[in-house]
XYZ file of C-alpha atoms in Angstrom:
722
model
C 165.038 -216.379 44.037
C 162.894 -215.163 46.933
C 164.972 -213.468 49.624
C 168.015 -213.042 47.426
C 169.798 -209.726 47.921
C 170.973 -208.061 44.773
C 174.078 -205.875 44.477
C 176.472 -204.573 41.925
C 178.857 -207.278 42.801
C 176.761 -209.942 41.044
C 176.670 -207.921 37.712
C 179.482 -208.615 35.264
C 181.676 -205.661 34.067
C 180.290 -206.031 30.510
C 176.698 -205.441 31.802
C 177.753 -202.453 33.910
C 179.582 -200.968 30.911
C 176.399 -201.492 28.810
C 174.428 -199.653 31.462
C 176.854 -196.736 31.581
C 176.648 -196.397 27.842
C 172.978 -195.589 28.055
C 172.113 -192.148 26.761
C 170.246 -191.288 29.985
C 173.619 -191.213 31.869
C 175.336 -187.833 31.330
C 179.095 -187.262 31.158
C 178.871 -185.483 34.487
C 177.327 -188.603 36.028
C 180.334 -190.716 34.975
C 182.654 -188.504 37.107
C 180.436 -189.075 40.130
C 180.107 -192.809 39.548
C 183.854 -193.170 39.228
C 184.292 -191.821 42.826
C 182.169 -194.502 44.400
C 184.470 -197.511 44.140
C 187.672 -198.711 42.402
C 185.682 -201.175 40.266
C 183.415 -198.607 38.807
C 186.246 -196.257 38.373
C 188.114 -198.840 36.292
C 184.897 -199.383 34.153
C 184.367 -195.611 33.667
C 187.977 -195.394 32.291
C 187.082 -197.684 29.389
C 187.830 -195.787 26.197
C 184.892 -197.262 24.335
C 182.515 -195.706 26.930
C 183.824 -192.187 26.381
C 183.701 -192.669 22.566
C 180.067 -193.578 22.857
C 179.236 -190.597 25.043
C 181.120 -188.162 22.798
C 179.679 -189.328 19.524
C 176.182 -189.448 20.919
C 176.382 -185.883 22.139
C 177.953 -184.564 18.942
C 176.681 -186.567 15.969
C 176.996 -183.606 13.618
C 180.462 -182.839 14.720
C 181.610 -186.378 13.768
C 180.194 -185.844 10.354
C 182.812 -183.172 10.070
C 185.698 -185.181 11.466
C 187.020 -187.182 8.520
C 189.301 -189.464 10.543
C 187.973 -190.178 14.110
C 190.556 -193.044 14.359
C 193.186 -190.371 14.940
C 191.771 -189.778 18.488
C 193.553 -192.012 20.940
C 192.252 -190.710 24.299
C 188.497 -190.267 24.162
C 188.169 -189.322 27.805
C 190.643 -186.476 27.345
C 188.770 -185.422 24.109
C 185.562 -185.239 26.205
C 187.334 -183.140 28.820
C 188.387 -180.797 25.949
C 184.822 -180.475 24.759
C 183.500 -179.676 28.239
C 186.287 -177.144 28.827
C 185.620 -175.424 25.427
C 181.944 -175.274 26.058
C 182.561 -173.556 29.372
C 185.077 -171.070 27.772
C 182.658 -170.300 24.936
C 179.905 -169.510 27.334
C 182.142 -167.350 29.427
C 183.370 -165.402 26.364
C 179.953 -164.856 24.772
C 178.335 -163.763 28.039
C 180.971 -161.155 28.618
C 180.930 -159.529 25.152
C 177.869 -157.299 25.597
C 179.514 -155.454 28.458
C 182.936 -155.228 26.674
C 181.491 -154.135 23.279
C 178.709 -151.829 24.416
C 180.184 -148.925 22.307
C 181.469 -151.034 19.417
C 179.603 -152.018 16.304
C 181.510 -155.240 15.669
C 183.882 -157.654 17.496
C 187.207 -155.964 18.142
C 190.659 -157.265 17.329
C 191.427 -158.383 20.989
C 188.179 -160.449 20.890
C 189.167 -162.065 17.562
C 192.507 -162.949 19.129
C 190.813 -164.634 22.098
C 188.590 -166.623 19.696
C 191.673 -167.596 17.559
C 193.582 -168.732 20.659
C 190.551 -170.930 21.594
C 190.427 -172.274 18.129
C 194.051 -173.265 18.230
C 193.857 -174.926 21.629
C 193.002 -178.458 20.429
C 192.887 -180.105 16.924
C 189.064 -180.271 16.982
C 188.420 -177.084 18.898
C 186.795 -175.261 16.053
C 184.262 -178.042 15.666
C 183.528 -178.121 19.407
C 183.181 -174.284 19.381
C 180.744 -174.425 16.529
C 178.726 -177.071 18.321
C 178.624 -174.870 21.515
C 177.804 -171.635 19.652
C 175.029 -173.314 17.507
C 173.571 -174.648 20.750
C 173.330 -171.001 22.046
C 172.019 -169.563 18.802
C 169.358 -172.251 18.200
C 168.082 -172.557 21.754
C 164.405 -171.644 21.753
C 162.285 -169.827 19.155
C 164.306 -167.895 16.637
C 163.777 -164.142 16.193
C 162.519 -163.419 12.762
C 164.970 -162.117 10.149
C 162.207 -161.016 7.799
C 159.161 -158.771 8.459
C 156.321 -160.582 10.139
C 152.806 -160.184 8.769
C 150.091 -160.276 11.413
C 146.616 -161.575 10.715
C 144.165 -158.752 10.868
C 140.782 -159.286 12.550
C 137.519 -159.010 10.748
C 135.606 -156.035 12.403
C 132.370 -158.049 12.665
C 134.235 -160.912 14.277
C 135.931 -158.550 16.627
C 132.622 -156.955 17.645
C 131.084 -160.426 18.378
C 134.111 -161.395 20.494
C 134.034 -158.128 22.286
C 130.268 -158.528 23.176
C 131.004 -162.033 24.506
C 133.874 -160.702 26.570
C 131.644 -157.911 27.957
C 129.061 -160.488 28.978
C 131.656 -162.485 30.761
C 133.013 -159.427 32.505
C 129.498 -158.566 33.681
C 129.063 -162.081 35.090
C 132.352 -161.944 36.934
C 131.596 -158.412 38.311
C 128.261 -159.699 39.642
C 129.827 -162.712 41.287
C 132.595 -160.599 42.791
C 129.978 -158.165 44.383
C 128.048 -161.093 45.817
C 131.264 -162.552 47.332
C 132.129 -159.208 48.899
C 128.674 -158.835 50.419
C 128.832 -162.403 51.783
C 132.236 -161.601 53.369
C 130.984 -158.386 54.976
C 127.681 -159.929 56.246
C 128.352 -163.583 56.916
C 125.138 -165.538 57.591
C 124.648 -166.914 61.131
C 124.810 -170.638 61.269
C 123.360 -172.956 63.979
C 124.174 -176.543 64.710
C 120.449 -177.302 64.148
C 120.357 -175.529 60.797
C 123.377 -176.454 58.679
C 124.133 -174.248 55.736
C 122.492 -175.007 52.452
C 124.399 -175.508 49.279
C 124.668 -172.352 47.306
C 122.747 -172.374 44.110
C 124.753 -171.212 41.087
C 124.236 -167.609 40.085
C 121.972 -167.119 37.206
C 123.577 -165.226 34.334
C 122.021 -161.790 33.660
C 119.413 -161.825 30.861
C 120.975 -158.910 29.123
C 124.481 -157.514 29.172
C 124.689 -153.914 30.392
C 125.730 -152.463 27.083
C 124.881 -148.909 28.172
C 127.638 -148.944 30.765
C 130.313 -150.483 28.462
C 132.849 -148.150 26.976
C 132.969 -147.867 23.156
C 135.696 -149.528 21.029
C 138.812 -147.462 21.040
C 139.464 -145.466 17.858
C 141.952 -146.760 15.219
C 144.547 -144.250 16.249
C 146.368 -144.653 19.611
C 144.914 -142.210 22.350
C 147.339 -139.437 23.239
C 149.755 -140.455 26.012
C 150.069 -138.317 29.146
C 153.624 -136.990 29.854
C 155.961 -139.342 31.564
C 155.420 -139.237 35.328
C 159.053 -139.284 36.354
C 160.068 -135.829 37.566
C 159.962 -135.032 41.280
C 157.479 -132.178 40.783
C 155.054 -134.460 38.970
C 155.548 -137.210 41.407
C 154.549 -134.860 44.179
C 151.417 -133.769 42.323
C 150.256 -137.310 41.557
C 149.568 -139.830 44.334
C 151.550 -143.051 44.419
C 150.347 -145.772 42.081
C 149.451 -148.009 45.117
C 147.089 -145.326 46.393
C 145.129 -144.896 43.196
C 141.764 -146.651 42.945
C 141.998 -149.157 40.134
C 139.688 -148.327 37.237
C 137.818 -151.159 35.473
C 139.031 -151.283 31.883
C 138.701 -153.981 29.253
C 141.998 -155.242 27.940
C 141.375 -154.475 24.328
C 144.441 -156.306 23.027
C 143.453 -159.496 24.728
C 139.825 -159.300 23.724
C 140.843 -159.590 20.050
C 142.011 -163.024 18.627
C 145.551 -163.903 19.514
C 146.318 -164.183 15.829
C 146.115 -160.418 15.579
C 149.325 -160.077 17.631
C 152.646 -161.694 17.708
C 152.203 -164.329 20.461
C 155.742 -165.678 20.305
C 158.383 -164.640 22.878
C 161.976 -164.491 21.870
C 164.460 -164.757 24.691
C 168.242 -164.562 25.206
C 168.624 -162.235 22.214
C 171.806 -160.610 23.386
C 173.684 -163.842 23.996
C 172.570 -165.131 20.626
C 173.565 -162.061 18.911
C 177.195 -162.279 20.102
C 177.245 -166.062 19.620
C 176.350 -165.595 15.978
C 179.210 -163.014 15.552
C 181.750 -165.422 17.138
C 180.261 -168.326 15.100
C 180.806 -166.398 11.792
C 184.512 -165.930 12.621
C 185.091 -169.519 13.818
C 183.169 -170.982 10.830
C 185.211 -168.883 8.410
C 188.464 -170.147 9.903
C 187.170 -173.665 9.671
C 186.231 -173.233 6.043
C 189.596 -171.428 5.386
C 191.409 -174.553 6.498
C 189.294 -176.641 4.046
C 190.030 -174.255 1.215
C 193.787 -174.232 1.980
C 193.818 -178.024 1.730
C 191.805 -177.915 -1.509
C 193.885 -175.314 -3.246
C 197.086 -177.109 -2.303
C 196.224 -179.990 -4.610
C 197.056 -179.931 -8.354
C 194.076 -178.831 -10.532
C 193.500 -182.460 -11.720
C 193.020 -183.572 -8.082
C 190.504 -180.818 -7.297
C 186.986 -182.300 -7.859
C 184.650 -179.846 -9.299
C 181.795 -180.751 -6.952
C 184.083 -180.468 -3.961
C 184.930 -176.898 -4.905
C 181.246 -176.068 -5.450
C 180.372 -177.540 -1.962
C 183.131 -175.519 -0.353
C 181.641 -172.417 -1.859
C 178.206 -173.474 -0.573
C 179.535 -174.066 2.983
C 181.473 -170.790 3.014
C 178.217 -168.696 2.795
C 176.057 -170.723 5.126
C 177.613 -170.636 8.663
C 174.267 -171.260 10.362
C 173.303 -174.460 8.501
C 174.169 -177.984 9.589
C 175.774 -178.615 6.263
C 178.495 -181.204 5.756
C 180.437 -182.386 2.773
C 179.414 -185.976 3.515
C 175.744 -185.079 3.479
C 175.966 -183.377 0.052
C 177.955 -186.319 -1.348
C 175.365 -188.807 -0.063
C 172.613 -186.809 -1.785
C 174.448 -187.002 -5.130
C 175.320 -190.688 -4.575
C 171.622 -191.443 -4.127
C 170.818 -189.724 -7.447
C 173.396 -191.782 -9.247
C 172.048 -195.018 -7.642
C 168.529 -194.064 -8.710
C 169.808 -193.656 -12.319
C 171.442 -197.098 -12.184
C 168.275 -198.661 -10.874
C 166.233 -197.117 -13.718
C 168.896 -198.148 -16.153
C 168.762 -201.776 -14.992
C 165.083 -202.034 -15.648
C 165.667 -201.279 -19.399
C 169.236 -202.306 -20.001
C 170.222 -205.055 -17.569
C 173.308 -205.833 -19.594
C 174.766 -202.327 -19.265
C 178.380 -202.511 -17.940
C 177.802 -199.585 -15.497
C 175.546 -201.883 -13.477
C 178.415 -204.173 -12.657
C 180.785 -201.244 -11.589
C 180.443 -199.318 -8.240
C 179.795 -195.638 -8.461
C 182.962 -193.631 -8.850
C 183.712 -191.405 -5.873
C 184.471 -187.668 -6.618
C 188.057 -188.079 -5.386
C 188.785 -190.539 -8.236
C 189.564 -188.513 -11.344
C 188.405 -189.540 -14.835
C 190.428 -188.893 -17.980
C 187.806 -190.230 -20.436
C 184.417 -191.884 -20.439
C 184.527 -195.497 -19.439
C 181.782 -196.616 -21.829
C 181.137 -196.643 -25.558
C 179.265 -193.920 -27.322
C 175.975 -195.878 -27.403
C 176.310 -196.914 -23.738
C 176.923 -193.339 -22.676
C 173.809 -192.140 -24.586
C 171.788 -194.854 -22.778
C 173.039 -193.348 -19.491
C 172.314 -189.802 -20.566
C 168.694 -190.784 -21.221
C 168.124 -192.054 -17.735
C 170.183 -189.381 -16.033
C 167.952 -186.772 -17.749
C 164.856 -188.678 -16.698
C 165.844 -188.861 -13.010
C 167.055 -185.253 -12.736
C 164.460 -183.407 -14.839
C 161.421 -185.661 -14.972
C 161.505 -187.497 -11.656
C 163.268 -184.860 -9.455
C 161.961 -182.040 -11.568
C 165.205 -180.012 -11.488
C 164.808 -176.931 -13.663
C 166.204 -173.510 -14.307
C 164.870 -170.819 -11.954
C 163.616 -168.342 -14.532
C 161.154 -166.754 -12.144
C 163.798 -165.769 -9.481
C 167.011 -166.042 -11.420
C 169.010 -163.769 -9.101
C 168.051 -165.460 -5.859
C 171.115 -166.235 -3.636
C 169.929 -169.805 -3.112
C 170.432 -170.513 -6.834
C 174.233 -170.509 -6.239
C 174.168 -173.127 -3.424
C 174.188 -176.859 -4.225
C 172.227 -177.903 -1.112
C 169.477 -175.308 -1.829
C 169.266 -176.295 -5.484
C 168.800 -179.919 -4.504
C 166.112 -178.842 -1.949
C 164.107 -176.378 -4.138
C 164.771 -178.094 -7.515
C 165.563 -174.676 -8.952
C 168.895 -173.370 -9.986
C 170.991 -171.380 -12.483
C 173.152 -172.881 -15.261
C 176.353 -173.225 -13.258
C 174.782 -175.051 -10.260
C 172.632 -177.336 -12.382
C 175.646 -178.233 -14.551
C 177.719 -179.067 -11.459
C 175.004 -181.424 -10.208
C 174.815 -182.967 -13.723
C 178.599 -183.248 -13.859
C 178.729 -184.956 -10.418
C 176.080 -187.599 -11.358
C 177.761 -188.299 -14.707
C 181.158 -188.722 -12.962
C 179.782 -191.303 -10.648
C 178.388 -193.258 -13.506
C 181.660 -193.211 -15.513
C 180.966 -190.387 -18.021
C 183.777 -187.859 -18.350
C 182.565 -184.288 -18.721
C 184.458 -180.957 -18.556
C 183.171 -177.535 -17.540
C 183.063 -174.887 -20.216
C 183.355 -171.226 -19.241
C 180.918 -170.198 -22.022
C 179.975 -166.496 -21.637
C 176.647 -165.741 -19.944
C 175.639 -169.424 -19.898
C 177.613 -172.157 -18.187
C 177.914 -175.471 -20.190
C 179.516 -178.937 -20.015
C 181.377 -180.554 -22.823
C 181.403 -184.283 -23.606
C 183.976 -185.823 -25.951
C 182.077 -188.444 -27.950
C 184.008 -191.764 -27.372
C 185.746 -193.057 -30.443
C 185.643 -189.673 -32.210
C 187.200 -186.239 -32.035
C 183.798 -184.533 -31.804
C 182.383 -182.763 -28.789
C 178.800 -182.239 -27.681
C 177.853 -179.506 -25.233
C 175.280 -180.141 -22.492
C 172.963 -177.480 -21.224
C 171.653 -178.573 -17.856
C 169.608 -175.352 -17.486
C 167.428 -176.559 -20.406
C 166.943 -180.130 -19.106
C 170.224 -181.571 -20.357
C 169.898 -180.906 -24.051
C 172.998 -181.682 -26.073
C 174.250 -179.476 -28.934
C 177.044 -179.812 -31.455
C 179.574 -176.976 -31.797
C 177.869 -175.732 -34.970
C 174.422 -175.627 -33.264
C 175.890 -173.756 -30.273
C 177.653 -171.132 -32.454
C 174.307 -170.540 -34.277
C 172.735 -169.450 -30.972
C 175.244 -166.709 -30.444
C 173.706 -163.247 -30.987
C 176.788 -162.176 -33.018
C 178.585 -164.480 -35.435
C 182.213 -165.351 -34.455
C 185.177 -166.868 -36.297
C 186.732 -170.238 -35.688
C 189.501 -168.821 -33.430
C 186.996 -166.924 -31.207
C 184.725 -169.953 -31.090
C 187.608 -172.084 -29.745
C 188.271 -169.533 -27.071
C 184.575 -169.350 -26.004
C 184.502 -173.200 -25.717
C 187.701 -173.663 -23.789
C 187.592 -175.924 -20.789
C 188.075 -174.321 -17.350
C 189.556 -175.536 -14.121
C 187.586 -176.098 -10.852
C 189.185 -172.937 -9.456
C 187.860 -170.855 -12.405
C 184.437 -172.371 -11.887
C 184.549 -171.345 -8.211
C 185.489 -167.799 -9.150
C 182.549 -167.619 -11.534
C 180.240 -168.820 -8.677
C 181.641 -166.115 -6.401
C 181.127 -163.538 -9.173
C 177.424 -164.555 -9.314
C 177.100 -164.168 -5.551
C 178.744 -160.685 -5.764
C 176.153 -159.674 -8.366
C 173.477 -160.767 -6.040
C 175.055 -158.724 -3.277
C 175.030 -155.616 -5.405
C 171.286 -155.968 -5.973
C 170.444 -155.970 -2.189
C 168.345 -153.020 -1.230
C 170.114 -152.337 2.091
C 173.702 -151.813 2.760
C 173.781 -154.348 5.620
C 172.622 -157.098 3.352
C 174.923 -155.931 0.590
C 178.033 -155.986 2.780
C 176.977 -159.115 4.531
C 177.376 -160.984 1.251
C 180.058 -158.897 -0.474
C 182.557 -159.147 2.433
C 182.704 -162.975 2.637
C 182.612 -163.218 -1.174
C 185.629 -160.904 -1.424
C 187.424 -162.884 1.326
C 186.930 -166.109 -0.542
C 188.042 -164.518 -3.810
C 191.107 -163.305 -2.129
C 191.777 -166.818 -0.863
C 191.528 -168.347 -4.350
C 193.530 -165.587 -5.971
C 196.050 -164.563 -3.259
C 198.300 -162.558 -5.662
C 195.590 -160.212 -7.073
C 196.405 -156.787 -5.788
C 192.962 -155.377 -6.743
C 191.143 -158.021 -4.754
C 193.434 -157.518 -1.775
C 192.900 -153.727 -1.819
C 189.150 -154.122 -2.173
C 189.089 -156.515 0.860
C 191.040 -154.044 3.051
C 188.618 -151.272 2.068
C 185.634 -153.414 3.055
C 187.282 -154.266 6.383
C 187.893 -150.594 6.924
C 184.261 -149.610 5.984
C 182.892 -152.297 8.425
C 185.309 -151.373 11.153
C 186.620 -154.942 11.531
C 189.926 -156.834 11.432
C 192.152 -153.762 11.954
C 195.101 -156.098 12.452
C 194.585 -157.461 8.970
C 194.243 -154.024 7.575
C 197.587 -152.985 9.037
C 199.394 -156.069 7.695
C 197.666 -155.869 4.342
C 198.386 -152.132 3.865
C 202.035 -152.597 4.836
C 202.461 -155.349 2.244
C 200.727 -153.424 -0.601
C 202.670 -150.219 0.267
C 205.937 -152.118 0.032
C 204.992 -153.000 -3.504
C 203.625 -149.599 -4.610
C 202.772 -146.363 -2.799
C 199.146 -145.306 -2.439
C 197.957 -142.263 -0.447
C 194.645 -144.036 0.350
C 196.411 -147.030 1.705
C 198.785 -144.849 3.738
C 195.912 -143.007 5.320
C 194.044 -146.242 6.019
C 197.179 -147.738 7.610
C 197.710 -144.837 9.954
C 194.084 -144.694 11.084
C 193.930 -148.434 11.540
C 197.069 -148.455 13.645
C 195.629 -145.828 16.000
C 192.368 -147.647 16.307
C 194.147 -150.970 16.900
C 196.381 -149.463 19.623
C 193.295 -148.005 21.373
C 191.442 -151.324 21.207
C 194.367 -153.206 22.688
C 194.658 -150.641 25.414
C 190.964 -150.805 26.220
C 191.209 -154.649 26.345
C 193.877 -154.593 28.919
C 192.158 -151.937 31.078
C 189.579 -152.667 33.717
C 185.928 -152.416 32.551
C 184.553 -149.076 33.532
C 181.034 -148.686 34.895
C 178.363 -147.505 32.485
C 177.419 -143.860 32.852
C 173.765 -143.006 32.064
C 173.479 -141.145 28.803
C 171.192 -138.310 30.119
C 168.350 -137.714 32.564
C 164.863 -137.800 31.264
C 162.560 -134.818 31.106
C 158.821 -134.594 30.863
C 158.983 -133.744 27.077
C 160.385 -137.292 26.298
C 157.235 -139.297 25.813
C 158.582 -142.693 24.778
C 161.130 -145.080 26.126
C 163.605 -147.630 24.881
C 162.139 -150.977 23.912
C 158.787 -149.701 22.672
C 157.748 -150.844 19.228
C 156.888 -147.777 17.137
C 155.314 -146.837 13.832
C 156.414 -143.849 11.755
C 153.373 -141.811 10.962
C 154.719 -140.558 7.619
C 156.618 -143.495 6.191
C 154.619 -146.243 8.028
C 157.723 -148.314 8.911
C 157.950 -150.324 12.100
C 160.893 -149.808 14.439
C 162.056 -150.133 18.081
C 163.628 -147.336 20.156
C 167.151 -148.012 21.416
C 168.109 -144.487 22.444
C 166.971 -140.838 22.496
C 168.271 -137.307 22.643
C 166.352 -134.367 24.234
C 166.873 -132.400 21.019
C 168.149 -133.122 17.562
C 171.933 -133.462 17.629
C 172.505 -133.728 13.922
C 174.244 -130.997 11.866
C 172.512 -128.339 9.775
C 173.073 -130.182 6.511
C 171.349 -133.288 7.775
C 168.468 -131.268 9.207
C 167.837 -129.577 5.854
C 168.263 -132.704 3.770
C 165.814 -134.697 5.989
C 163.289 -131.791 6.071
C 163.395 -131.398 9.835
C 162.947 -127.688 9.457
C 159.477 -128.344 8.059
C 158.247 -130.190 11.158
C 156.012 -128.467 13.665
C 158.575 -128.500 16.495
C 161.593 -128.641 14.211
C 164.781 -129.620 16.088
C 163.415 -128.462 19.475
C 161.856 -131.834 20.337
C 163.097 -135.282 21.467
C 164.685 -137.411 18.686
C 164.768 -141.219 18.914
C 167.423 -143.622 17.707
C 165.435 -146.564 16.183
C 166.156 -149.890 14.578
C 163.945 -150.225 11.446
C 162.463 -153.509 10.152
C 164.287 -152.985 6.910
C 167.597 -153.386 8.604
C 168.491 -149.651 8.763
C 169.188 -147.346 11.707
C 167.339 -144.021 11.755
C 166.929 -140.809 13.783
C 163.246 -139.969 14.116
C 161.509 -136.941 15.566
C 158.960 -137.516 18.344
C 156.107 -135.939 16.521
C 156.617 -138.543 13.685
C 156.338 -141.534 15.908
C 153.468 -143.387 17.540
C 153.294 -146.581 19.509
C 152.462 -149.402 17.106
C 148.877 -150.688 17.456
C 149.932 -154.183 16.610
C 153.527 -154.665 17.976
C 155.580 -157.198 16.054
C 159.256 -158.262 16.018
C 161.594 -155.915 14.288
C 163.957 -158.015 12.061
C 167.096 -155.970 12.486
C 170.605 -157.601 12.639
C 171.505 -155.585 15.749
C 168.335 -156.217 17.711
C 170.290 -158.531 20.121
C 172.949 -155.851 20.751
C 170.492 -153.740 22.679
C 167.658 -156.096 23.749
C 167.494 -159.407 25.553
C 163.881 -160.335 24.953
C 160.788 -159.635 22.922
C 157.628 -160.237 24.966
C 154.984 -159.939 22.199
C 154.281 -156.294 23.059
C 157.766 -154.709 23.488
C 161.418 -155.395 23.800
C 163.169 -155.686 27.149
C 166.578 -153.771 27.078
C 169.630 -155.775 28.078
C 171.530 -154.881 31.144
C 173.837 -152.472 29.355
C 171.066 -150.497 27.603
C 169.057 -150.426 30.841
C 172.024 -148.870 32.564
C 172.353 -146.269 29.820
C 168.675 -145.336 30.230
C 167.845 -146.249 33.813
C 164.614 -144.144 34.073
C 162.992 -145.666 30.789
C 161.585 -148.760 32.511
C 158.874 -146.943 34.498
C 157.873 -144.872 31.496
C 157.820 -148.034 29.324
C 155.656 -149.841 31.820
C 153.290 -146.913 32.159
C 152.873 -146.713 28.417
C 152.120 -150.473 28.126
C 149.723 -150.263 31.088
C 147.748 -147.462 29.489
C 147.290 -149.620 26.450
C 146.311 -152.610 28.458
C 149.464 -154.648 27.548
């Protein structure tokens, strides 16, 4: 073997293919390798290689693709993925500049996204992968208020004294080094320099010279040094003698401040908006296929899973994953059953997939009751599923995946899980649209009797008589039959959507309310496409949110063709004008950004500063300002501005508040927050590209609107030692 020269020629094609399949070799590398020689080019063109590369990069995507065998050219599929990733990046990065004055995505942007979705059969999945990669890159900006750990005053004093001692040591060393540089000792060849002995630390820290702790309130800020007159009166910053000053914020423990940086906020903001639209179109296709089937071929659990997916665009949630979770529960039930009843016929039968309909239970009455016993044991004793009585109106109670995770739910979701497990084990149940409390019915095999299962109360079974006795008001036989009628999967889904709408109406803030109510109404309109009331409600929601003007125009025209409505007529005319303006702006060249106004010395604060409202104590961040109040007289009186010291003749700031609202605050009511923390507002990325731990950095568009704010912001942070 010694002296043998190795080359690629001695390696078989199979081994080279195995090497190229390694995860360390990127798709880009394959293109370079193919250019080296004809042999490697031929190996690189192997379809199996490209399938390995694509499925390795996108494992979650292939969870979504139900039939990967339909792909014939895997190399071309990889090209499509790379091309779509590039187009998605280009689109998202340009949205901030295009939509600087828009609250939401415009109709031309939606058209661009739709065209990209329709470009290839799997484009929507590749777009979701690319958008999720942008959104989930790095630490995620909080969506809920952040509570910072406050420092014990005694602990802070001890740390401060230790810091002062270290500062004194460093100052003494610095003075000695400066003296040594000014008066270097003479050195002879006969007398080599001796090693320096380490400086002895001072016996006592010079407490008398140390400044006291700053007061709890922020010190008053000097006026912004940005006017020419003030710049002439004050020497340049480089000429000022630096004043020694302890950095109070860094003296305190890091836990008393938000130490996490959140970057790329603007790109993530617009990626989320595009992802919402793409995900909805993806789910819309799934719903269209589901609703096209006859009711008997619409599995109940599939409908519930589609509802769950519709409202969770940011979760890696697949149908296969939820089906596997339910399959595992059924297998656990069979394992427990086999330990007590090894002769049960269900043990010899594979679990029944949800796509296979049942018309009746496969087992006898006694065998079904044996199964019920172990199903209840696994679900309610081992898994500890139970009704969420403490937080009944939580949104997560309506989602199958969240109920399986938290083990808490409401009657309808618990019954759907119970139904799915029983179906897999051969027990036929039917959903009952019982008022105020969802139930399941079980026809007892060999009889005409029904029992009713309440999964919210650990799977207890009641007869019809027992169930009627629990009603607050006695009802007759006819009414009882109506109350206990079976319902279709579509009706169950409508009831789930109704629950989510009720949760939306309980949200404290309008952004949270509409963020749930809009997709809920869209899904309800998809399930009931001929309901005029739902259609009109959806159009009004679009109009309120200022989105989908093309849908508003088409929807209003269709409804007006059926019956005249002055409200719809006005909505139609207004939407047509806005849509024409949006299309015109989209075709025109992007205009340069004009600064909003020049600063004056009275404007103390700057965009990006995290503030605290003195009166209402809320945390906010400034994203704009006016030299004076620009609101009308009614607003001024309603908000009590006339009672302020400077009334409307003072700067007013546009702020994003941590509760999700936008407000207009007077300067005398604001102060820089002592403990800056992230502001969980949905539009934070529209204006800012990064949170540093002390302040927000405006994105390029906001910085051009307020070009003089950077110096004021930096001065404010420097004064506070940040």
